[in-house]
Amino acid sequence: MVLKEMTRPLSPALTEEHEMLLAAVRDFAGREIAPVAAEYDESSEFPIDTVRKMGEMGLMGIEMPEAYGGAGMDTLAHVLTMIEIAKADASHSTILSVNNSLYCNGILWFGTEAQKQEWIRPVASGEEIGAYSLTEPMSGSDAGNMASRAVLNEAGTHYLINGRKSWVTSAPFADRIVLFTMTAAEEKHRGITCFLIDTRGAGFSRGKTEPKLGIRASATSEIIFDNYACPVENVLGAVGGGFKIAMTVLDAGRIGIAAQSLGIAEAAYEAALDHARERQAFGAPIGSYQMIQQKIADMKTRIEAGRALIYQAILAKERALATGGRYTTEASMAKLFCSEAAAYVTDEALQIHGGMGYSKEMPLERYYRDARITRIYEGTSEIQRLVIARNELGLR
């Protein structure tokens, strides 16, 4: 057996610009978001004021070119931002992730110049909110089973869209949505087309808002189309090419969710570390006991292993964007590991706090609830394992 030489660098380098961004986001998150996170979680109110402030800082379109209203930075900048925002509040980071990864990226990569100017600019600047809609009540991981339809009118000028989509993050406040629906149902995945939707148009409405376990300030609802007339100019990419767009965009989104997971885990870990140093039991800090030390060691190791996988995914994405390749495996590994690490770390951190951790007066129970969704959205852990294994085995 011939061993392959590993030549990948460990991590992308932080520039002075990255360091300045990190300091600014950390300050903003600690000053503006952390103090109100519990209140928004309790009320489930969408944090529009702080979201607008994130837009003013350039965070809502951080990877978008300045020509389209963005900050013109890179994936590493997005990841650093996601981690810091998620440490303060996962709900804010969810809104940020959808805006950047799922909405803006698809239009940047597949849109015409006119579409980029019209559809990216107001969302990347934070003036408007973007959303991404793939899931339906009976179509989650199996996108080819979706029931919504788009039919071209006789004049060939508009598609009439009908159907119901579910679990659309930011939908109650979204001004614009990247929508995936069927134009040729008999073709299954090859019959999915992507449309750019202005929610102010006739025939669009919002359904029930989901009462969620976690990320409660990140509003999620159904959206309903009733003969919504979408101009043919608002088809993103090729007719029938929607599934490729959806999956390509999800690769980027999974890096964002990995970063979110890492931020939640870091917040829980830091709280546990402080508690282990301060809490006394039997005449000594509980951190002096080996059972607690084992938890601390395992939590820290998982966090840093997750960070390394995220960095590997960032580098893979940069190579893919330069060569036209894909980075699906790396993104899926980062998302899978970090989401499961977040579950482990938040659980152990709560355990270290004991009864105090179970109380809503402490942020641990919120971290615990928020971490749970990261193993579900943008591809469940089961789907990530399937994607990784099929890619490794060469199966399609």
CSV table of C-alpha atoms in Angstrom, one decimal:
chain,number,residue,atom,x,y,z
A,1,MET,CA,0.0,0.0,0.0
A,2,VAL,CA,1.3,3.4,-1.0
A,3,LEU,CA,0.6,6.2,1.5
A,4,LYS,CA,-0.5,9.5,0.1
A,5,GLU,CA,1.4,12.6,1.2
A,6,MET,CA,-0.7,15.1,2.9
A,7,THR,CA,0.2,18.5,1.5
A,8,ARG,CA,-2.8,20.6,2.6
A,9,PRO,CA,-2.0,23.6,4.8
A,10,LEU,CA,-3.5,23.4,8.3
A,11,SER,CA,-5.4,26.7,8.1
A,12,PRO,CA,-5.9,29.8,6.0
A,13,ALA,CA,-3.9,32.8,7.3
A,14,LEU,CA,-5.6,35.6,9.0
A,15,THR,CA,-4.7,39.0,7.4
A,16,GLU,CA,-4.7,42.3,9.2
A,17,GLU,CA,-8.1,42.9,7.6
A,18,HIS,CA,-9.4,39.6,9.2
A,19,GLU,CA,-8.0,40.6,12.6
A,20,MET,CA,-9.7,44.0,12.4
A,21,LEU,CA,-13.0,42.4,11.4
A,22,LEU,CA,-12.8,39.8,14.2
A,23,ALA,CA,-12.2,42.5,16.8
A,24,ALA,CA,-15.1,44.7,15.4
A,25,VAL,CA,-17.5,41.8,15.2
A,26,ARG,CA,-16.6,40.5,18.7
A,27,ASP,CA,-17.1,44.0,20.1
A,28,PHE,CA,-20.4,44.4,18.3
A,29,ALA,CA,-21.7,41.0,19.4
A,30,GLY,CA,-20.8,41.5,23.0
A,31,ARG,CA,-22.2,45.0,23.1
A,32,GLU,CA,-25.3,44.8,20.9
A,33,ILE,CA,-26.4,41.1,20.7
A,34,ALA,CA,-25.4,39.3,23.9
A,35,PRO,CA,-27.4,41.6,26.2
A,36,VAL,CA,-30.7,41.0,24.3
A,37,ALA,CA,-30.3,37.4,23.3
A,38,ALA,CA,-32.2,35.9,26.1
A,39,GLU,CA,-35.0,38.4,25.7
A,40,TYR,CA,-35.4,37.7,22.0
A,41,ASP,CA,-35.3,33.9,22.7
A,42,GLU,CA,-38.1,34.2,25.2
A,43,SER,CA,-40.3,36.4,23.0
A,44,SER,CA,-39.5,34.8,19.7
A,45,GLU,CA,-39.4,38.3,18.2
A,46,PHE,CA,-37.3,38.8,15.1
A,47,PRO,CA,-34.4,41.0,16.0
A,48,ILE,CA,-34.8,43.5,13.2
A,49,ASP,CA,-32.9,46.3,14.8
A,50,THR,CA,-29.7,44.4,15.4
A,51,VAL,CA,-30.0,42.7,12.0
A,52,ARG,CA,-30.1,46.2,10.4
A,53,LYS,CA,-27.0,47.1,12.4
A,54,MET,CA,-25.3,43.9,11.1
A,55,GLY,CA,-26.2,45.2,7.6
A,56,GLU,CA,-24.7,48.6,8.3
A,57,MET,CA,-21.4,46.9,9.3
A,58,GLY,CA,-21.4,45.0,6.0
A,59,LEU,CA,-21.9,41.6,7.6
A,60,MET,CA,-25.2,40.7,5.7
A,61,GLY,CA,-23.2,40.4,2.5
A,62,ILE,CA,-19.7,39.9,3.7
A,63,GLU,CA,-18.6,37.8,0.7
A,64,MET,CA,-20.4,39.8,-1.9
A,65,PRO,CA,-18.3,42.1,-4.1
A,66,GLU,CA,-18.6,45.8,-3.3
A,67,ALA,CA,-20.1,46.3,-6.8
A,68,TYR,CA,-23.2,44.5,-5.6
A,69,GLY,CA,-23.4,46.2,-2.2
A,70,GLY,CA,-21.3,43.7,-0.2
A,71,ALA,CA,-18.2,44.0,1.9
A,72,GLY,CA,-16.0,42.3,-0.7
A,73,MET,CA,-14.3,39.9,1.8
A,74,ASP,CA,-13.8,36.1,1.7
A,75,THR,CA,-15.1,32.9,3.2
A,76,LEU,CA,-12.7,33.1,6.1
A,77,ALA,CA,-14.2,36.5,7.0
A,78,HIS,CA,-17.7,35.0,6.8
A,79,VAL,CA,-16.7,32.1,9.1
A,80,LEU,CA,-15.0,34.3,11.7
A,81,THR,CA,-18.1,36.5,11.7
A,82,MET,CA,-20.4,33.5,12.1
A,83,ILE,CA,-18.5,32.1,15.0
A,84,GLU,CA,-18.5,35.4,16.9
A,85,ILE,CA,-22.2,36.2,16.2
A,86,ALA,CA,-23.2,32.6,17.2
A,87,LYS,CA,-21.3,32.8,20.4
A,88,ALA,CA,-23.5,35.8,21.3
A,89,ASP,CA,-26.7,34.4,19.9
A,90,ALA,CA,-27.3,31.6,17.4
A,91,SER,CA,-30.5,33.2,16.1
A,92,HIS,CA,-28.7,36.2,14.8
A,93,SER,CA,-26.1,33.9,13.1
A,94,THR,CA,-28.8,31.9,11.4
A,95,ILE,CA,-30.3,35.0,9.8
A,96,LEU,CA,-26.7,36.1,8.8
A,97,SER,CA,-26.0,32.7,7.3
A,98,VAL,CA,-29.1,32.5,5.2
A,99,ASN,CA,-28.6,36.0,3.9
A,100,ASN,CA,-25.0,35.3,2.9
A,101,SER,CA,-24.7,31.7,2.0
A,102,LEU,CA,-28.1,30.6,0.7
A,103,TYR,CA,-29.5,33.7,-0.8
A,104,CYS,CA,-26.6,35.9,-2.1
A,105,ASN,CA,-24.2,33.1,-3.2
A,106,GLY,CA,-26.6,31.5,-5.6
A,107,ILE,CA,-27.3,34.7,-7.4
A,108,LEU,CA,-23.6,35.7,-7.5
A,109,TRP,CA,-22.6,32.3,-9.0
A,110,PHE,CA,-25.6,31.7,-11.3
A,111,GLY,CA,-27.2,35.1,-12.0
A,112,THR,CA,-26.9,37.5,-14.9
A,113,GLU,CA,-25.3,40.8,-14.4
A,114,ALA,CA,-28.8,42.4,-14.2
A,115,GLN,CA,-29.9,39.9,-11.7
A,116,LYS,CA,-26.9,40.5,-9.5
A,117,GLN,CA,-27.4,44.3,-9.5
A,118,GLU,CA,-31.2,44.0,-8.8
A,119,TRP,CA,-31.3,41.1,-6.4
A,120,ILE,CA,-28.0,41.0,-4.5
A,121,ARG,CA,-27.5,44.7,-3.7
A,122,PRO,CA,-30.4,45.5,-1.4
A,123,VAL,CA,-30.0,42.2,0.5
A,124,ALA,CA,-26.2,42.3,0.8
A,125,SER,CA,-26.4,45.9,2.2
A,126,GLY,CA,-28.9,44.8,4.8
A,127,GLU,CA,-31.6,47.1,3.5
A,128,GLU,CA,-33.8,44.0,2.8
A,129,ILE,CA,-33.9,40.4,4.0
A,130,GLY,CA,-33.2,37.4,1.9
A,131,ALA,CA,-34.4,33.8,2.2
A,132,TYR,CA,-34.0,30.4,0.6
A,133,SER,CA,-36.8,28.0,0.0
A,134,LEU,CA,-36.3,24.3,-1.0
A,135,THR,CA,-38.2,22.3,1.6
A,136,GLU,CA,-41.9,21.4,1.4
A,137,PRO,CA,-44.2,19.6,3.9
A,138,MET,CA,-43.7,16.3,2.1
A,139,SER,CA,-40.3,17.0,0.6
A,140,GLY,CA,-37.3,17.5,2.8
A,141,SER,CA,-34.1,15.6,1.9
A,142,ASP,CA,-35.8,14.2,-1.2
A,143,ALA,CA,-36.1,17.4,-3.3
A,144,GLY,CA,-37.3,15.4,-6.3
A,145,ASN,CA,-40.6,14.7,-4.5
A,146,MET,CA,-41.7,18.4,-4.2
A,147,ALA,CA,-45.3,19.1,-5.0
A,148,SER,CA,-45.1,22.9,-5.9
A,149,ARG,CA,-45.3,23.8,-9.6
A,150,ALA,CA,-44.4,26.6,-12.0
A,151,VAL,CA,-46.1,26.6,-15.4
A,152,LEU,CA,-45.1,28.9,-18.2
A,153,ASN,CA,-48.0,31.0,-19.6
A,154,GLU,CA,-49.0,30.8,-23.2
A,155,ALA,CA,-47.3,34.1,-24.0
A,156,GLY,CA,-44.1,32.8,-22.6
A,157,THR,CA,-43.6,35.9,-20.4
A,158,HIS,CA,-44.3,34.6,-16.9
A,159,TYR,CA,-44.4,31.4,-14.9
A,160,LEU,CA,-47.4,30.9,-12.7
A,161,ILE,CA,-46.3,29.4,-9.4
A,162,ASN,CA,-48.5,27.4,-7.1
A,163,GLY,CA,-47.8,25.5,-3.9
A,164,ARG,CA,-46.7,25.6,-0.3
A,165,LYS,CA,-43.1,25.6,1.0
A,166,SER,CA,-42.2,25.0,4.6
A,167,TRP,CA,-39.4,25.7,7.1
A,168,VAL,CA,-38.3,28.9,5.3
A,169,THR,CA,-35.9,30.7,7.6
A,170,SER,CA,-36.5,34.5,7.7
A,171,ALA,CA,-39.6,34.1,5.6
A,172,PRO,CA,-41.9,36.2,7.9
A,173,PHE,CA,-39.6,39.2,7.2
A,174,ALA,CA,-38.1,38.3,3.9
A,175,ASP,CA,-38.4,40.8,1.0
A,176,ARG,CA,-36.8,38.4,-1.5
A,177,ILE,CA,-36.5,34.7,-1.8
A,178,VAL,CA,-34.5,32.2,-3.9
A,179,LEU,CA,-37.2,29.6,-4.6
A,180,PHE,CA,-36.9,26.0,-6.0
A,181,THR,CA,-39.9,24.5,-7.6
A,182,MET,CA,-40.9,22.0,-10.3
A,183,THR,CA,-41.2,23.0,-14.0
A,184,ALA,CA,-41.1,19.4,-15.2
A,185,ALA,CA,-42.2,17.1,-12.4
A,186,GLU,CA,-41.7,13.9,-14.5
A,187,GLU,CA,-38.0,14.7,-14.6
A,188,LYS,CA,-37.7,14.6,-10.8
A,189,HIS,CA,-34.5,16.4,-9.8
A,190,ARG,CA,-33.8,17.5,-13.4
A,191,GLY,CA,-37.2,19.2,-13.5
A,192,ILE,CA,-36.5,21.6,-10.6
A,193,THR,CA,-36.0,25.3,-11.6
A,194,CYS,CA,-34.8,28.2,-9.4
A,195,PHE,CA,-36.8,31.5,-9.3
A,196,LEU,CA,-36.1,34.9,-7.8
A,197,ILE,CA,-39.2,35.9,-5.8
A,198,ASP,CA,-40.2,39.4,-4.7
A,199,THR,CA,-42.5,38.7,-1.7
A,200,ARG,CA,-44.4,42.0,-2.4
A,201,GLY,CA,-45.9,40.5,-5.5
A,202,ALA,CA,-49.6,39.4,-5.8
A,203,GLY,CA,-50.2,35.7,-5.1
A,204,PHE,CA,-47.6,35.4,-2.4
A,205,SER,CA,-48.5,34.9,1.3
A,206,ARG,CA,-47.0,33.7,4.5
A,207,GLY,CA,-48.3,30.8,6.4
A,208,LYS,CA,-47.9,29.8,10.1
A,209,THR,CA,-44.7,30.7,11.9
A,210,GLU,CA,-43.1,27.7,13.5
A,211,PRO,CA,-42.9,27.6,17.3
A,212,LYS,CA,-39.4,26.2,17.6
A,213,LEU,CA,-37.3,24.5,20.3
A,214,GLY,CA,-34.3,26.7,19.6
A,215,ILE,CA,-33.0,29.6,17.5
A,216,ARG,CA,-36.4,31.1,18.4
A,217,ALA,CA,-35.6,34.6,17.3
A,218,SER,CA,-34.9,33.4,13.8
A,219,ALA,CA,-38.4,33.5,12.4
A,220,THR,CA,-39.3,30.5,10.3
A,221,SER,CA,-42.6,30.0,8.5
A,222,GLU,CA,-44.4,28.5,5.5
A,223,ILE,CA,-44.8,30.4,2.3
A,224,ILE,CA,-47.7,30.0,-0.1
A,225,PHE,CA,-48.0,30.7,-3.8
A,226,ASP,CA,-51.4,31.1,-5.4
A,227,ASN,CA,-50.9,31.9,-9.2
A,228,TYR,CA,-47.9,34.0,-8.4
A,229,ALA,CA,-46.7,35.5,-11.7
A,230,CYS,CA,-42.9,35.3,-11.9
A,231,PRO,CA,-41.4,37.0,-15.0
A,232,VAL,CA,-39.1,34.7,-17.1
A,233,GLU,CA,-36.3,37.2,-16.4
A,234,ASN,CA,-36.4,36.1,-12.8
A,235,VAL,CA,-35.4,32.5,-13.6
A,236,LEU,CA,-32.0,31.9,-12.0
A,237,GLY,CA,-29.7,29.8,-14.2
A,238,ALA,CA,-31.2,27.4,-16.7
A,239,VAL,CA,-34.7,26.0,-16.6
A,240,GLY,CA,-34.4,22.6,-15.0
A,241,GLY,CA,-31.0,23.5,-13.5
A,242,GLY,CA,-32.4,24.3,-10.0
A,243,PHE,CA,-31.2,21.2,-8.2
A,244,LYS,CA,-27.6,21.9,-9.2
A,245,ILE,CA,-28.0,25.5,-7.9
A,246,ALA,CA,-29.6,24.2,-4.6
A,247,MET,CA,-26.8,21.7,-4.0
A,248,THR,CA,-24.0,24.1,-4.9
A,249,VAL,CA,-25.4,26.7,-2.6
A,250,LEU,CA,-25.8,24.2,0.2
A,251,ASP,CA,-22.1,23.4,0.1
A,252,ALA,CA,-21.4,27.0,1.0
A,253,GLY,CA,-24.2,27.0,3.6
A,254,ARG,CA,-22.8,24.0,5.3
A,255,ILE,CA,-19.6,25.8,6.0
A,256,GLY,CA,-21.6,28.5,7.6
A,257,ILE,CA,-23.6,26.1,9.8
A,258,ALA,CA,-20.3,24.4,10.8
A,259,ALA,CA,-19.1,27.9,11.9
A,260,GLN,CA,-22.4,28.5,13.7
A,261,SER,CA,-22.1,25.2,15.5
A,262,LEU,CA,-18.5,26.0,16.5
A,263,GLY,CA,-19.6,29.4,17.9
A,264,ILE,CA,-22.3,27.8,20.0
A,265,ALA,CA,-19.8,25.2,21.3
A,266,GLU,CA,-17.3,27.8,22.1
A,267,ALA,CA,-19.8,29.8,24.1
A,268,ALA,CA,-20.8,26.8,26.1
A,269,TYR,CA,-17.2,25.7,26.6
A,270,GLU,CA,-16.1,29.1,27.9
A,271,ALA,CA,-19.0,29.2,30.4
A,272,ALA,CA,-18.1,25.7,31.6
A,273,LEU,CA,-14.4,26.6,31.9
A,274,ASP,CA,-15.3,29.6,34.1
A,275,HIS,CA,-17.7,27.6,36.2
A,276,ALA,CA,-15.1,24.8,36.7
A,277,ARG,CA,-12.6,27.4,38.0
A,278,GLU,CA,-15.0,29.1,40.3
A,279,ARG,CA,-17.4,26.5,41.6
A,280,GLN,CA,-16.2,24.9,44.9
A,281,ALA,CA,-17.0,21.4,46.0
A,282,PHE,CA,-15.5,19.5,48.9
A,283,GLY,CA,-13.1,22.4,49.6
A,284,ALA,CA,-11.7,22.7,46.0
A,285,PRO,CA,-12.7,24.1,42.6
A,286,ILE,CA,-14.6,21.4,40.7
A,287,GLY,CA,-12.0,21.8,37.9
A,288,SER,CA,-9.4,20.2,40.1
A,289,TYR,CA,-11.3,16.9,39.9
A,290,GLN,CA,-10.4,14.4,37.1
A,291,MET,CA,-14.0,13.8,36.0
A,292,ILE,CA,-14.4,17.5,35.2
A,293,GLN,CA,-11.0,17.6,33.6
A,294,GLN,CA,-11.9,14.8,31.3
A,295,LYS,CA,-14.9,16.7,30.1
A,296,ILE,CA,-12.9,19.9,29.6
A,297,ALA,CA,-10.3,18.0,27.6
A,298,ASP,CA,-12.8,16.3,25.4
A,299,MET,CA,-14.8,19.5,24.8
A,300,LYS,CA,-11.7,21.4,23.8
A,301,THR,CA,-10.4,18.7,21.5
A,302,ARG,CA,-13.7,18.5,19.6
A,303,ILE,CA,-13.8,22.3,19.2
A,304,GLU,CA,-10.3,22.5,17.8
A,305,ALA,CA,-10.9,19.4,15.5
A,306,GLY,CA,-14.0,21.1,14.2
A,307,ARG,CA,-12.1,24.3,13.6
A,308,ALA,CA,-9.5,22.4,11.5
A,309,LEU,CA,-12.3,20.8,9.4
A,310,ILE,CA,-13.8,24.2,8.8
A,311,TYR,CA,-10.5,25.6,7.7
A,312,GLN,CA,-10.0,22.6,5.4
A,313,ALA,CA,-13.4,23.3,3.9
A,314,ILE,CA,-12.6,27.0,3.4
A,315,LEU,CA,-9.4,26.1,1.5
A,316,ALA,CA,-11.3,23.5,-0.6
A,317,LYS,CA,-13.9,26.1,-1.5
A,318,GLU,CA,-11.2,28.6,-2.6
A,319,ARG,CA,-9.7,25.9,-4.8
A,320,ALA,CA,-13.1,25.0,-6.2
A,321,LEU,CA,-14.0,28.6,-7.0
A,322,ALA,CA,-10.7,29.0,-8.8
A,323,THR,CA,-11.0,25.7,-10.8
A,324,GLY,CA,-14.8,25.2,-11.2
A,325,GLY,CA,-14.7,22.1,-9.0
A,326,ARG,CA,-16.7,21.1,-5.9
A,327,TYR,CA,-16.0,21.0,-2.2
A,328,THR,CA,-19.0,18.9,-1.1
A,329,THR,CA,-17.1,16.3,0.9
A,330,GLU,CA,-15.1,18.9,2.9
A,331,ALA,CA,-18.2,21.0,3.6
A,332,SER,CA,-20.2,18.0,4.7
A,333,MET,CA,-17.5,16.8,7.0
A,334,ALA,CA,-17.2,20.2,8.6
A,335,LYS,CA,-20.9,20.5,9.0
A,336,LEU,CA,-21.3,16.9,10.3
A,337,PHE,CA,-18.5,17.0,12.8
A,338,CYS,CA,-19.1,20.6,14.1
A,339,SER,CA,-22.9,20.1,14.6
A,340,GLU,CA,-22.3,16.9,16.5
A,341,ALA,CA,-19.5,18.5,18.5
A,342,ALA,CA,-21.9,21.4,19.4
A,343,ALA,CA,-24.4,18.8,20.7
A,344,TYR,CA,-21.6,17.1,22.8
A,345,VAL,CA,-20.1,20.3,24.2
A,346,THR,CA,-23.4,22.0,25.1
A,347,ASP,CA,-24.5,18.8,26.9
A,348,GLU,CA,-21.3,18.4,28.8
A,349,ALA,CA,-21.2,22.1,29.7
A,350,LEU,CA,-24.7,21.9,31.1
A,351,GLN,CA,-23.7,18.8,33.1
A,352,ILE,CA,-20.7,20.7,34.6
A,353,HIS,CA,-23.1,23.4,35.7
A,354,GLY,CA,-25.4,20.9,37.3
A,355,GLY,CA,-28.8,22.2,38.3
A,356,MET,CA,-27.8,25.8,37.5
A,357,GLY,CA,-27.3,24.8,33.9
A,358,TYR,CA,-30.8,23.6,33.7
A,359,SER,CA,-32.3,26.9,34.7
A,360,LYS,CA,-33.4,29.6,32.2
A,361,GLU,CA,-31.5,32.1,34.3
A,362,MET,CA,-28.3,30.7,32.7
A,363,PRO,CA,-27.6,30.7,29.0
A,364,LEU,CA,-26.5,27.0,29.0
A,365,GLU,CA,-30.0,25.7,28.3
A,366,ARG,CA,-30.4,28.1,25.4
A,367,TYR,CA,-27.0,26.9,23.9
A,368,TYR,CA,-28.3,23.4,24.4
A,369,ARG,CA,-31.6,24.1,22.5
A,370,ASP,CA,-29.9,26.1,19.8
A,371,ALA,CA,-27.3,23.4,19.1
A,372,ARG,CA,-30.0,20.8,18.3
A,373,ILE,CA,-31.1,22.3,15.0
A,374,THR,CA,-27.5,22.2,13.5
A,375,ARG,CA,-27.8,18.5,13.0
A,376,ILE,CA,-31.0,18.9,11.0
A,377,TYR,CA,-31.0,22.0,8.7
A,378,GLU,CA,-29.0,22.3,5.6
A,379,GLY,CA,-28.8,18.5,5.5
A,380,THR,CA,-29.3,16.2,8.4
A,381,SER,CA,-26.3,14.4,9.9
A,382,GLU,CA,-27.6,11.3,8.2
A,383,ILE,CA,-27.5,13.0,4.8
A,384,GLN,CA,-24.0,14.3,5.5
A,385,ARG,CA,-22.8,10.8,6.1
A,386,LEU,CA,-24.5,9.6,2.9
A,387,VAL,CA,-22.9,12.4,0.9
A,388,ILE,CA,-19.4,11.8,2.3
A,389,ALA,CA,-19.6,8.1,1.8
A,390,ARG,CA,-21.0,8.2,-1.7
A,391,ASN,CA,-18.3,10.7,-2.7
A,392,GLU,CA,-15.6,8.6,-1.2
A,393,LEU,CA,-16.9,5.5,-2.9
A,394,GLY,CA,-17.3,7.2,-6.2
A,395,LEU,CA,-21.1,6.7,-6.3
A,396,ARG,CA,-23.5,9.2,-7.9
